[in-house]
Amino acid sequence: MSDLNSTHNRCVWFDIPVQDLKRAQQFYAKVLAVKVTTETHDGFTFGVLDHNEGNGGCLIPHENEVTDQLGVLIYLNVDGRIKDALEQVEEQGGQVIDPIHDIGPYGCRAIIKDSEGNRIALHSTSNK
């Protein structure tokens, strides 16, 4: 993730769940005219959309998340204040679904439901 993302953008990443990773990689590479690379971390393989010049995202093989209730997961920027952000979630009528956890070299995230029932990831480069 570039410094531009962590400093200036509200939406810093997205996960698109897919049923067939190779098919999805070909689809997004052609439709968006970008390179989609395959990466593996901790035994988990996924596709990363090129993001050298801006916001990025990846294709996650989670067949059970390709639904109208789960679907695309956006990552909102709470860099350097993820713990404070999580405290605010429940105070403001939301719910913590998955507490702060490491996402490898990309920092950490927590999954929440906002006050309207939307599933969102809060992202920070550190777990502070």
Coordinates of C-alpha atoms in Angstrom, one line a residue:
M1 CA 0.0 0.0 0.0
S2 CA 1.4 3.4 -0.9
D3 CA 1.8 6.3 1.5
L4 CA -0.9 8.1 -0.5
N5 CA -3.4 5.4 0.5
S6 CA -2.5 5.4 4.2
T7 CA -2.4 9.1 4.5
H8 CA -5.0 10.6 2.2
N9 CA -7.7 8.1 1.2
R10 CA -10.7 7.0 3.2
C11 CA -11.0 3.7 1.3
V12 CA -7.6 2.0 1.1
W13 CA -8.4 -1.6 0.0
F14 CA -11.1 -4.0 -1.0
D15 CA -11.6 -7.7 -1.0
I16 CA -13.8 -9.3 -3.7
P17 CA -14.8 -12.8 -2.9
V18 CA -14.7 -15.2 -5.8
Q19 CA -15.7 -18.8 -6.6
D20 CA -13.0 -19.5 -9.2
L21 CA -9.7 -17.5 -8.7
K22 CA -8.3 -18.1 -12.2
R23 CA -11.5 -17.1 -13.9
A24 CA -11.9 -14.0 -11.7
Q25 CA -8.3 -13.0 -12.3
Q26 CA -8.8 -13.1 -16.1
F27 CA -12.1 -11.2 -15.8
Y28 CA -10.7 -8.3 -13.8
A29 CA -7.5 -8.1 -15.7
K30 CA -9.4 -7.7 -19.0
V31 CA -12.2 -5.5 -17.7
L32 CA -10.0 -3.1 -15.7
A33 CA -7.0 -3.4 -18.1
V34 CA -4.6 -4.0 -15.1
K35 CA -2.2 -6.7 -14.1
V36 CA -3.6 -9.2 -11.6
T37 CA -0.9 -11.3 -9.8
T38 CA -1.2 -14.4 -7.7
E39 CA 0.2 -14.2 -4.2
T40 CA 0.4 -16.7 -1.4
H41 CA 0.7 -15.8 2.3
D42 CA 0.5 -18.4 5.1
G43 CA -0.7 -21.0 2.7
F44 CA -3.6 -18.9 1.4
T45 CA -3.5 -18.0 -2.4
F46 CA -5.3 -14.9 -3.7
G47 CA -5.2 -12.5 -6.7
V48 CA -3.9 -8.9 -6.2
L49 CA -5.0 -6.1 -8.6
D50 CA -2.2 -3.8 -9.6
H51 CA -2.2 -0.7 -7.3
N52 CA 1.1 1.0 -7.8
E53 CA -0.6 4.3 -8.6
G54 CA -3.5 4.3 -6.2
N55 CA -6.0 2.2 -4.3
G56 CA -5.9 -1.5 -4.6
G57 CA -7.7 -4.7 -3.8
C58 CA -7.6 -8.4 -4.2
L59 CA -9.7 -11.4 -5.3
I60 CA -10.2 -13.8 -2.4
P61 CA -11.3 -17.4 -3.1
H62 CA -14.2 -17.6 -0.6
E63 CA -17.0 -19.3 -2.4
N64 CA -19.3 -19.0 0.7
E65 CA -18.9 -15.2 0.7
V66 CA -20.2 -14.7 -2.8
T67 CA -23.7 -13.7 -1.5
D68 CA -25.9 -10.7 -1.3
Q69 CA -25.3 -10.5 2.5
L70 CA -21.5 -10.7 2.5
G71 CA -19.9 -9.9 -0.9
V72 CA -17.3 -7.1 -1.4
L73 CA -15.5 -6.0 1.7
I74 CA -14.1 -2.4 1.7
Y75 CA -11.3 -1.4 4.0
L76 CA -11.6 2.1 5.5
N77 CA -8.6 4.0 6.8
V78 CA -8.2 4.3 10.6
D79 CA -4.4 4.3 10.4
G80 CA -2.8 4.7 13.8
R81 CA -6.1 4.8 15.7
I82 CA -7.7 1.4 15.1
K83 CA -8.3 0.8 18.9
D84 CA -10.1 4.1 19.3
A85 CA -12.1 3.4 16.1
L86 CA -13.3 0.1 17.5
E87 CA -14.3 1.7 20.8
Q88 CA -16.5 4.1 18.7
V89 CA -18.1 1.3 16.7
E90 CA -20.3 0.0 19.5
E91 CA -20.8 3.4 21.1
Q92 CA -22.3 4.6 17.8
G93 CA -24.6 1.6 17.3
G94 CA -22.3 -0.7 15.3
Q95 CA -20.9 -4.2 16.2
V96 CA -17.4 -5.7 16.2
I97 CA -17.6 -8.9 14.2
D98 CA -13.9 -9.8 14.1
P99 CA -11.5 -8.0 16.5
I100 CA -8.1 -6.6 15.4
H101 CA -6.0 -9.2 13.7
D102 CA -2.8 -9.2 11.7
I103 CA -3.0 -9.4 7.9
G104 CA 0.7 -10.1 7.3
P105 CA 2.8 -7.4 5.7
Y106 CA -0.3 -5.2 5.1
G107 CA -0.9 -4.2 8.8
C108 CA -4.0 -5.2 10.6
R109 CA -7.8 -5.0 10.3
A110 CA -11.0 -5.5 12.3
I111 CA -14.3 -6.4 10.7
I112 CA -17.3 -4.5 11.9
K113 CA -21.0 -3.9 11.1
D114 CA -21.8 -0.2 10.8
S115 CA -24.9 1.4 12.3
E116 CA -26.8 0.4 9.2
G117 CA -25.8 -3.3 9.0
N118 CA -23.0 -3.0 6.4
R119 CA -19.9 -5.2 6.9
I120 CA -16.7 -3.1 6.7
A121 CA -13.1 -3.6 7.5
L122 CA -11.2 -1.0 9.5
H123 CA -7.5 -0.9 8.4
S124 CA -4.4 0.3 10.1
T125 CA -0.7 -0.2 9.3
S126 CA -0.2 -0.8 13.1
N127 CA -2.5 -2.2 15.8
K128 CA -2.5 1.0 17.9

